[in-house]
Structures are given as structure tokens and as C-alpha cells.
PDB file of C-alpha atoms in Angstrom:
ATOM      1  CA  MET A 563      32.359  -8.786   7.735  1.00 82.00           C
ATOM      2  CA  GLN A 564      29.025  -8.784   9.642  1.00 86.00           C
ATOM      3  CA  TYR A 565      28.847  -4.665   9.823  1.00 87.00           C
ATOM      4  CA  LEU A 566      29.584  -4.449   6.150  1.00 91.00           C
ATOM      5  CA  ARG A 567      26.472  -7.020   5.272  1.00 93.00           C
ATOM      6  CA  ALA A 568      24.115  -4.698   7.978  1.00 94.00           C
ATOM      7  CA  LEU A 569      25.678  -1.073   6.138  1.00 94.00           C
ATOM      8  CA  PHE A 570      24.668  -2.891   3.083  1.00 94.00           C
ATOM      9  CA  PHE A 571      21.572  -4.313   3.851  1.00 96.00           C
ATOM     10  CA  THR A 572      20.645  -0.844   5.514  1.00 95.00           C
ATOM     11  CA  VAL A 573      21.097   1.146   2.653  1.00 95.00           C
ATOM     12  CA  GLN A 574      19.436  -0.990  -0.117  1.00 97.00           C
ATOM     13  CA  MET A 575      16.742  -1.716   2.420  1.00 96.00           C
ATOM     14  CA  TYR A 576      16.053   1.682   2.180  1.00 95.00           C
ATOM     15  CA  VAL A 577      16.728   2.169  -1.543  1.00 96.00           C
ATOM     16  CA  VAL A 578      14.747  -0.153  -2.587  1.00 97.00           C
ATOM     17  CA  MET A 579      11.390   1.616   0.140  1.00 96.00           C
ATOM     18  CA  ALA A 580      12.086   4.142  -2.583  1.00 96.00           C
ATOM     19  CA  VAL A 581      11.759   2.501  -5.856  1.00 96.00           C
ATOM     20  CA  MET A 582       8.952   0.151  -4.512  1.00 97.00           C
ATOM     21  CA  GLY A 583       6.683   3.393  -3.295  1.00 95.00           C
ATOM     22  CA  LEU A 584       7.147   4.957  -6.621  1.00 96.00           C
ATOM     23  CA  TRP A 585       5.799   1.852  -8.705  1.00 96.00           C
ATOM     24  CA  TRP A 586       3.456   1.274  -5.692  1.00 96.00           C
ATOM     25  CA  ALA A 587       2.077   4.872  -5.800  1.00 95.00           C
ATOM     26  CA  PRO A 588      -0.465   4.954  -8.520  1.00 95.00           C
ATOM     27  CA  ILE A 589      -1.759   1.966  -7.118  1.00 95.00           C
ATOM     28  CA  ALA A 590      -2.649   2.931  -3.931  1.00 94.00           C
ATOM     29  CA  ILE A 591      -3.691   6.028  -5.486  1.00 94.00           C
ATOM     30  CA  LEU A 592      -6.375   4.437  -7.649  1.00 92.00           C
ATOM     31  CA  ARG A 593      -7.061   1.296  -5.537  1.00 92.00           C
ATOM     32  CA  PRO A 594      -8.532   1.273  -1.700  1.00 86.00           C
ATOM     33  CA  ASP A 595      -6.421  -1.628  -0.594  1.00 92.00           C
ATOM     34  CA  GLY A 596      -3.403  -0.419  -3.108  1.00 95.00           C
ATOM     35  CA  ALA A 597      -1.293   1.383   0.210  1.00 95.00           C
ATOM     36  CA  HIS A 598      -1.751  -1.908   1.876  1.00 96.00           C
ATOM     37  CA  ARG A 599      -0.394  -3.772  -0.856  1.00 96.00           C
ATOM     38  CA  ALA A 600       2.193  -2.316  -1.608  1.00 97.00           C
ATOM     39  CA  ILE A 601       3.339  -2.075   2.110  1.00 97.00           C
ATOM     40  CA  ARG A 602       2.727  -6.018   2.813  1.00 97.00           C
ATOM     41  CA  SER A 603       4.702  -6.195  -0.152  1.00 97.00           C
ATOM     42  CA  TYR A 604       8.034  -4.125   0.868  1.00 97.00           C
ATOM     43  CA  CYS A 605       7.939  -5.473   4.335  1.00 97.00           C
ATOM     44  CA  ARG A 606       7.552  -8.991   2.720  1.00 98.00           C
ATOM     45  CA  TYR A 607      10.720  -8.188   0.347  1.00 98.00           C
ATOM     46  CA  VAL A 608      12.899  -7.217   4.194  1.00 98.00           C
ATOM     47  CA  VAL A 609      12.076 -10.165   5.174  1.00 98.00           C
ATOM     48  CA  TRP A 610      13.148 -12.213   2.664  1.00 98.00           C
ATOM     49  CA  SER A 611      16.736  -9.902   2.184  1.00 97.00           C
ATOM     50  CA  ALA A 612      17.216  -9.975   5.612  1.00 97.00           C
ATOM     51  CA  ARG A 613      17.408 -13.713   5.901  1.00 97.00           C
ATOM     52  CA  TRP A 614      20.206 -14.068   3.564  1.00 94.00           C
ATOM     53  CA  MET A 615      21.987 -11.006   3.349  1.00 96.00           C
ATOM     54  CA  ILE A 616      22.266 -10.948   7.255  1.00 97.00           C
ATOM     55  CA  GLY A 617      21.357 -14.116   8.258  1.00 97.00           C
ATOM     56  CA  LEU A 618      18.424 -12.968  10.386  1.00 97.00           C
ATOM     57  CA  SER A 619      15.451 -15.182   9.699  1.00 97.00           C
ATOM     58  CA  SER A 620      12.012 -14.455  11.200  1.00 97.00           C
ATOM     59  CA  GLU A 621       8.627 -15.999  12.133  1.00 97.00           C
ATOM     60  CA  VAL A 622       5.101 -14.910  13.048  1.00 98.00           C
ATOM     61  CA  ARG A 623       3.471 -17.338  16.350  1.00 97.00           C
ATOM     62  CA  GLY A 624       0.086 -17.300  16.962  1.00 97.00           C
ATOM     63  CA  GLU A 625      -3.127 -16.633  15.334  1.00 96.00           C
ATOM     64  CA  VAL A 626      -3.104 -12.983  13.364  1.00 97.00           C
ATOM     65  CA  PRO A 627      -6.300 -10.818  13.538  1.00 96.00           C
ATOM     66  CA  GLN A 628      -8.528 -10.355  10.985  1.00 92.00           C
ATOM     67  CA  GLY A 629     -10.823  -8.223  11.663  1.00 90.00           C
ATOM     68  CA  GLU A 630     -11.382  -4.716  13.348  1.00 92.00           C
ATOM     69  CA  VAL A 631      -9.178  -5.041  16.926  1.00 95.00           C
ATOM     70  CA  MET A 632      -6.655  -3.441  18.716  1.00 95.00           C
ATOM     71  CA  VAL A 633      -3.346  -4.703  18.605  1.00 97.00           C
ATOM     72  CA  ALA A 634      -1.144  -3.582  21.380  1.00 97.00           C
ATOM     73  CA  ALA A 635       2.346  -5.367  20.550  1.00 97.00           C
ATOM     74  CA  LYS A 636       6.004  -4.716  22.526  1.00 97.00           C
ATOM     75  CA  HIS A 637       8.340  -2.308  20.528  1.00 96.00           C
ATOM     76  CA  GLN A 638      11.571  -2.846  20.279  1.00 97.00           C
ATOM     77  CA  SER A 639      12.862  -1.957  16.767  1.00 95.00           C
ATOM     78  CA  PHE A 640      11.868  -1.495  12.947  1.00 95.00           C
ATOM     79  CA  LEU A 641      11.733  -4.917  12.648  1.00 97.00           C
ATOM     80  CA  ASP A 642       8.476  -5.596  14.481  1.00 97.00           C
ATOM     81  CA  ILE A 643       6.629  -2.890  12.283  1.00 96.00           C
ATOM     82  CA  ILE A 644       7.907  -4.796   9.418  1.00 97.00           C
ATOM     83  CA  LEU A 645       6.655  -8.168  10.460  1.00 98.00           C
ATOM     84  CA  LEU A 646       2.814  -7.175  11.728  1.00 98.00           C
ATOM     85  CA  CYS A 647       2.424  -5.223   8.856  1.00 97.00           C
ATOM     86  CA  SER A 648       3.707  -8.404   6.701  1.00 97.00           C
ATOM     87  CA  VAL A 649       0.977 -10.537   8.091  1.00 97.00           C
ATOM     88  CA  LEU A 650      -1.935  -8.216   9.004  1.00 97.00           C
ATOM     89  CA  PRO A 651      -4.671  -7.555   6.186  1.00 95.00           C
ATOM     90  CA  ALA A 652      -5.036  -4.298   7.106  1.00 95.00           C
ATOM     91  CA  PRO A 653      -2.905  -2.578   9.641  1.00 95.00           C
ATOM     92  CA  LYS A 654      -2.640   1.226  10.491  1.00 92.00           C
ATOM     93  CA  PHE A 655      -0.752   2.763  13.494  1.00 90.00           C
ATOM     94  CA  ILE A 656      -0.679   4.876  16.407  1.00 85.00           C
ATOM     95  CA  MET A 657       2.679   6.920  15.172  1.00 83.00           C
ATOM     96  CA  LYS A 658       4.349   9.774  16.109  1.00 80.00           C
ATOM     97  CA  GLN A 659       3.113  13.134  14.507  1.00 80.00           C
ATOM     98  CA  GLU A 660       7.420  13.258  12.391  1.00 81.00           C
ATOM     99  CA  LEU A 661       6.872  10.514  11.049  1.00 80.00           C
ATOM    100  CA  ARG A 662       4.290  12.108   8.642  1.00 83.00           C
ATOM    101  CA  ARG A 663       7.114  14.333   6.908  1.00 82.00           C
ATOM    102  CA  ALA A 664       9.246  10.886   6.503  1.00 85.00           C
ATOM    103  CA  PRO A 665       9.819  10.192   2.728  1.00 84.00           C
ATOM    104  CA  VAL A 666       7.467   7.755   0.889  1.00 87.00           C
ATOM    105  CA  LEU A 667       6.769   6.306   4.488  1.00 88.00           C
ATOM    106  CA  GLY A 668       4.674   8.603   5.783  1.00 90.00           C
ATOM    107  CA  TRP A 669       2.565   9.241   3.133  1.00 92.00           C
ATOM    108  CA  PHE A 670       1.749   5.663   2.192  1.00 94.00           C
ATOM    109  CA  ALA A 671       1.075   5.496   6.653  1.00 91.00           C
ATOM    110  CA  MET A 672      -1.570   8.483   6.139  1.00 90.00           C
ATOM    111  CA  ARG A 673      -2.857   6.139   2.829  1.00 92.00           C
ATOM    112  CA  ILE A 674      -3.805   3.135   5.438  1.00 92.00           C
ATOM    113  CA  GLY A 675      -5.424   5.339   7.953  1.00 87.00           C
ATOM    114  CA  CYS A 676      -2.630   5.937  10.606  1.00 87.00           C
ATOM    115  CA  VAL A 677      -3.040   8.283  13.164  1.00 82.00           C
ATOM    116  CA  PRO A 678      -0.502  10.911  13.840  1.00 81.00           C
ATOM    117  CA  VAL A 679       0.109  12.047  17.685  1.00 77.00           C
ATOM    118  CA  ASP A 680       1.454  14.916  18.701  1.00 72.00           C
ATOM    119  CA  ARG A 681       3.825  13.970  21.775  1.00 64.00           C
ATOM    120  CA  GLY A 682       2.806  16.851  23.705  1.00 63.00           C
ATOM    121  CA  LYS A 683      -0.628  16.571  22.902  1.00 63.00           C
ATOM    122  CA  LYS A 684      -1.363  12.481  22.436  1.00 60.00           C
ATOM    123  CA  GLY A 685      -5.366  13.354  24.662  1.00 64.00           C
ATOM    124  CA  GLN A 686      -6.354  15.373  21.348  1.00 68.00           C
ATOM    125  CA  ALA A 687      -5.092  12.684  18.917  1.00 66.00           C
ATOM    126  CA  ILE A 688      -7.106  10.021  20.581  1.00 69.00           C
ATOM    127  CA  ALA A 689      -9.818  12.011  21.235  1.00 74.00           C
ATOM    128  CA  ARG A 690      -9.722  13.196  17.037  1.00 69.00           C
ATOM    129  CA  MET A 691      -9.335   9.216  16.054  1.00 67.00           C
ATOM    130  CA  LEU A 692     -12.466   8.358  18.180  1.00 71.00           C
ATOM    131  CA  ALA A 693     -14.231  10.680  16.502  1.00 72.00           C
ATOM    132  CA  ASP A 694     -13.517   9.725  13.149  1.00 66.00           C
ATOM    133  CA  VAL A 695     -14.175   5.920  14.190  1.00 63.00           C
ATOM    134  CA  GLN A 696     -17.191   6.763  15.443  1.00 63.00           C
ATOM    135  CA  LYS A 697     -18.150   8.867  12.347  1.00 60.00           C
ATOM    136  CA  GLY A 698     -16.796   6.249  10.634  1.00 55.00           C
ATOM    137  CA  ARG A 699     -14.388   8.097   8.854  1.00 58.00           C
ATOM    138  CA  ALA A 700     -11.580   5.954  10.067  1.00 70.00           C
ATOM    139  CA  ARG A 701     -10.854   2.831   7.510  1.00 74.00           C
ATOM    140  CA  PRO A 702     -11.897  -0.351   9.360  1.00 81.00           C
ATOM    141  CA  GLY A 703      -8.577  -2.630  10.281  1.00 90.00           C
ATOM    142  CA  GLN A 704      -6.028  -3.605  12.983  1.00 94.00           C
ATOM    143  CA  LEU A 705      -5.212  -0.456  14.800  1.00 92.00           C
ATOM    144  CA  ILE A 706      -1.765  -1.085  16.426  1.00 94.00           C
ATOM    145  CA  ILE A 707      -0.593   0.892  19.489  1.00 93.00           C
ATOM    146  CA  TYR A 708       2.463   0.631  21.568  1.00 94.00           C
ATOM    147  CA  PRO A 709       1.260   0.848  25.177  1.00 94.00           C
ATOM    148  CA  GLN A 710       4.896   1.801  26.226  1.00 93.00           C
ATOM    149  CA  GLY A 711       4.964   4.912  23.596  1.00 87.00           C
ATOM    150  CA  THR A 712       8.730   3.900  22.456  1.00 89.00           C
ATOM    151  CA  ARG A 713      10.834   1.485  21.291  1.00 93.00           C
ATOM    152  CA  VAL A 714      12.356  -0.539  24.487  1.00 94.00           C
ATOM    153  CA  ALA A 715      16.109  -2.252  23.686  1.00 93.00           C
ATOM    154  CA  PRO A 716      15.453  -6.044  25.326  1.00 93.00           C
ATOM    155  CA  GLY A 717      15.720  -5.972  29.239  1.00 89.00           C
ATOM    156  CA  VAL A 718      14.783  -2.195  30.049  1.00 91.00           C
ATOM    157  CA  LYS A 719      11.541  -1.557  31.945  1.00 90.00           C
ATOM    158  CA  LEU A 720       9.389   1.380  31.231  1.00 94.00           C
ATOM    159  CA  PRO A 721       5.482   1.777  32.190  1.00 94.00           C
ATOM    160  CA  TYR A 722       2.483   0.816  30.156  1.00 95.00           C
ATOM    161  CA  LYS A 723       0.661   4.329  29.255  1.00 88.00           C
ATOM    162  CA  THR A 724      -3.303   5.025  29.900  1.00 84.00           C
ATOM    163  CA  GLY A 725      -3.678   5.711  25.781  1.00 83.00           C
ATOM    164  CA  THR A 726      -4.278   1.860  25.386  1.00 89.00           C
ATOM    165  CA  ALA A 727      -6.288   1.813  28.124  1.00 92.00           C
ATOM    166  CA  ILE A 728      -8.432   4.842  27.507  1.00 88.00           C
ATOM    167  CA  LEU A 729      -9.039   3.372  24.093  1.00 88.00           C
ATOM    168  CA  TYR A 730      -9.773  -0.193  24.705  1.00 93.00           C
ATOM    169  CA  ARG A 731     -12.627   1.232  26.592  1.00 90.00           C
ATOM    170  CA  GLN A 732     -13.805   3.759  24.435  1.00 87.00           C
ATOM    171  CA  LEU A 733     -13.405   1.464  20.850  1.00 88.00           C
ATOM    172  CA  GLY A 734     -14.972  -1.579  23.317  1.00 91.00           C
ATOM    173  CA  GLN A 735     -12.734  -3.585  20.614  1.00 92.00           C
ATOM    174  CA  THR A 736     -10.620  -6.417  21.220  1.00 96.00           C
ATOM    175  CA  CYS A 737      -7.374  -6.018  22.372  1.00 97.00           C
ATOM    176  CA  VAL A 738      -4.515  -8.665  20.786  1.00 98.00           C
ATOM    177  CA  PRO A 739      -1.879  -8.293  22.702  1.00 98.00           C
ATOM    178  CA  VAL A 740       2.051  -9.033  20.462  1.00 98.00           C
ATOM    179  CA  ALA A 741       4.902 -10.422  21.988  1.00 98.00           C
ATOM    180  CA  VAL A 742       8.603  -9.765  20.483  1.00 98.00           C
ATOM    181  CA  ASN A 743      12.458 -10.615  20.852  1.00 97.00           C
ATOM    182  CA  VAL A 744      13.322  -8.715  17.651  1.00 97.00           C
ATOM    183  CA  GLY A 745      15.606  -6.123  19.489  1.00 96.00           C
ATOM    184  CA  LEU A 746      18.169  -8.799  20.652  1.00 96.00           C
ATOM    185  CA  PHE A 747      19.073  -9.092  17.166  1.00 97.00           C
ATOM    186  CA  TRP A 748      17.903  -5.587  15.152  1.00 96.00           C
ATOM    187  CA  PRO A 749      18.629  -3.077  18.027  1.00 92.00           C
ATOM    188  CA  ARG A 750      16.463   0.034  18.133  1.00 86.00           C
ATOM    189  CA  ALA A 751      18.785   2.401  17.381  1.00 83.00           C
ATOM    190  CA  GLY A 752      21.822   2.154  14.583  1.00 83.00           C
ATOM    191  CA  VAL A 753      23.158  -0.039  11.722  1.00 87.00           C
ATOM    192  CA  ARG A 754      24.386  -3.048  13.092  1.00 89.00           C
ATOM    193  CA  LYS A 755      22.179  -6.358  13.246  1.00 95.00           C
ATOM    194  CA  ARG A 756      22.755  -9.791  14.124  1.00 94.00           C
ATOM    195  CA  PRO A 757      22.099 -12.944  12.697  1.00 96.00           C
ATOM    196  CA  GLY A 758      19.482 -15.282  14.326  1.00 97.00           C
ATOM    197  CA  HIS A 759      15.777 -15.768  14.446  1.00 97.00           C
ATOM    198  CA  ALA A 760      13.515 -12.831  15.304  1.00 98.00           C
ATOM    199  CA  ILE A 761      10.014 -13.987  16.388  1.00 98.00           C
ATOM    200  CA  ILE A 762       6.845 -12.025  17.351  1.00 98.00           C
ATOM    201  CA  GLU A 763       3.722 -13.884  18.671  1.00 98.00           C
ATOM    202  CA  PHE A 764       0.124 -12.945  18.345  1.00 98.00           C
ATOM    203  CA  MET A 765      -1.179 -14.190  22.032  1.00 97.00           C
ATOM    204  CA  GLU A 766      -4.717 -14.742  23.316  1.00 97.00           C
ATOM    205  CA  PRO A 767      -7.044 -11.964  22.817  1.00 97.00           C
ATOM    206  CA  ILE A 768      -8.271  -9.634  25.723  1.00 97.00           C
ATOM    207  CA  PRO A 769     -11.894  -9.152  25.164  1.00 96.00           C
ATOM    208  CA  PRO A 770     -13.840  -5.944  25.636  1.00 95.00           C
ATOM    209  CA  GLY A 771     -15.269  -4.442  29.115  1.00 93.00           C
ATOM    210  CA  LEU A 772     -12.474  -4.869  31.234  1.00 95.00           C
ATOM    211  CA  GLU A 773     -11.539  -1.968  33.607  1.00 94.00           C
ATOM    212  CA  LYS A 774      -8.818   0.346  33.210  1.00 93.00           C
ATOM    213  CA  ASP A 775      -6.081  -1.320  36.125  1.00 93.00           C
ATOM    214  CA  ALA A 776      -7.237  -4.751  35.172  1.00 96.00           C
ATOM    215  CA  PHE A 777      -7.145  -4.359  31.351  1.00 97.00           C
ATOM    216  CA  VAL A 778      -3.384  -2.568  31.912  1.00 96.00           C
ATOM    217  CA  SER A 779      -2.005  -5.268  34.545  1.00 96.00           C
ATOM    218  CA  ARG A 780      -3.062  -8.170  32.193  1.00 97.00           C
ATOM    219  CA  LEU A 781      -1.705  -6.495  29.283  1.00 97.00           C
ATOM    220  CA  ALA A 782       1.638  -5.591  30.773  1.00 97.00           C
ATOM    221  CA  GLU A 783       1.955  -9.231  32.347  1.00 97.00           C
ATOM    222  CA  SER A 784       1.076 -11.103  29.347  1.00 97.00           C
ATOM    223  CA  VAL A 785       3.069  -8.734  26.805  1.00 98.00           C
ATOM    224  CA  GLU A 786       6.146  -8.511  29.449  1.00 97.00           C
ATOM    225  CA  THR A 787       6.231 -12.973  30.354  1.00 96.00           C
ATOM    226  CA  ARG A 788       6.043 -13.688  26.805  1.00 97.00           C
ATOM    227  CA  SER A 789       8.688 -11.225  25.188  1.00 97.00           C
ATOM    228  CA  ASN A 790      10.998 -12.638  28.188  1.00 96.00           C
ATOM    229  CA  ALA A 791      10.234 -16.202  27.190  1.00 96.00           C
ATOM    230  CA  LEU A 792      10.657 -15.606  23.263  1.00 97.00           C
ATOM    231  CA  MET A 793      13.472 -13.491  24.134  1.00 96.00           C
ATOM    232  CA  ARG A 794      15.507 -16.542  26.405  1.00 96.00           C
ATOM    233  CA  GLU A 795      14.062 -18.970  23.785  1.00 95.00           C
ATOM    234  CA  ALA A 796      16.721 -16.640  21.719  1.00 93.00           C
ATOM    235  CA  GLY A 797      19.539 -17.301  24.025  1.00 90.00           C
ATOM    236  CA  TRP A 798      19.047 -13.920  26.325  1.00 86.00           C
ATOM    237  CA  GLU A 799      19.497 -13.905  29.921  1.00 79.00           C
ATOM    238  CA  LYS A 800      17.788 -11.640  32.456  1.00 71.00           C
ATOM    239  CA  GLY A 801      19.885  -8.546  33.026  1.00 57.00           C
ATOM    240  CA  THR A 802      21.488  -8.523  30.043  1.00 61.00           C
ATOM    241  CA  THR A 803      20.576  -6.186  26.962  1.00 56.00           C
TER     242      THR A 803
END
């Protein structure tokens, strides 16, 4: 029964994305904040519908950043993207190049200033983004990057990539780490979703100016330690997935 509920939830989630995308498209074109308003509205709908359709409630902890900062988040599933976009005032992502071609999602992502990255040419993408920021063309807001570069299932270890440290150093911005436990309930792939209480947590900001190795070490320790704590809070035991 839970699988059928999750299947219905997933199907309706993408149907609503298409419908809301068409509804909000003219506003996103005419208003500078239109695309952000559309995305925030959709993400809050998904959070609301997940609660009563599949029994998955959610919570955002910590102080939500409002100004121009870099947000370095643990990435376990689509749900952490939804929760970030439901509360941040002006999020924009470092995202995979292929997402530009995704129906609805790709168009709105470009409208809010997301930076598509070619997996084989990440250095070029970062250089282009830095050039845009320096020339004032990039939209101000919260730049979200996933420092491990991909979705990571609970219990799986992946190194933190150097791109986050390069952005941190070149932009000279405060970095806000984000821990999550969402992968316990909404997996990185597939339809099956579990009831529970999903959490993302904005943690103590890392001020600009740290050396590369010190920054990466502090970021990884902060995000991994707190993510593990949030997962244990939800009943996860280390060594299980």
C-alpha cells in the first residue's frame, strides 16, 4: 500500500510541476522575482502534499540565510532541493548541464540564475560563473553547491570536491553548511518513499578567508557529523543504508 501511495504521490508531483510551470511562466517572464516565487510555491506544495499523501513530514532547522552567501549542502535526494528552495529567498544552484533540457525544471532553473556545469569541464563552468559575478551579471542570492558533486545515499562515503573550496576562496563569501537526513525517507532514485520526519539544518556559517584544506576539512566535518546525528535521530544506525 505504501508503494502505491508513493507512486501516486510521485506522478501527481510531476503533473503539478507541469501545470504550475505553465501558470507561472508569464509571471516569471514579466517579474524579476517571478521565477523564484514560482519555485518556492511549487516546493511548498510538494512539502504539504508529502505530509498527507505518504506520511512524510519535514522540518527546516537553523537560521535561513537571507543575503549573498554560498550554501554547501549534503545532497541525498530531490527532497533536499525542495526543502532548500521552499525557504531560501533567492536560491541558485551549480547544476548538471543535462538538467537544462529537463521540461519545466530546466527553464525555471535558468531563470533564477543556476549555473549549468559540464561534468567534464567543471573548471570552465566555475571560471564562467566567477566572471559573471565579477561583472555584475549574475543574479544576487544564495549560491547552492553540493560539495560531493552528486546525491549520496545514507552511510555511503564520498570525498568533498575542490570546486567548493575554489568558489569559497574566489567569491570571498561566507559559506553556510547544511546537514540533512532526507535520504532515509526519499531515496536518491526510484519511486519508493517512506513515512517519517525529514530534516535539513542550516549550521554555523564558515567565515571567508580560510585556506583551502582548512575550509574543506571544517566543511566536511561539520556536514557529515551533523548529518549522521540527524539520521540517528530518525533511527538510523551507522553501517546500514
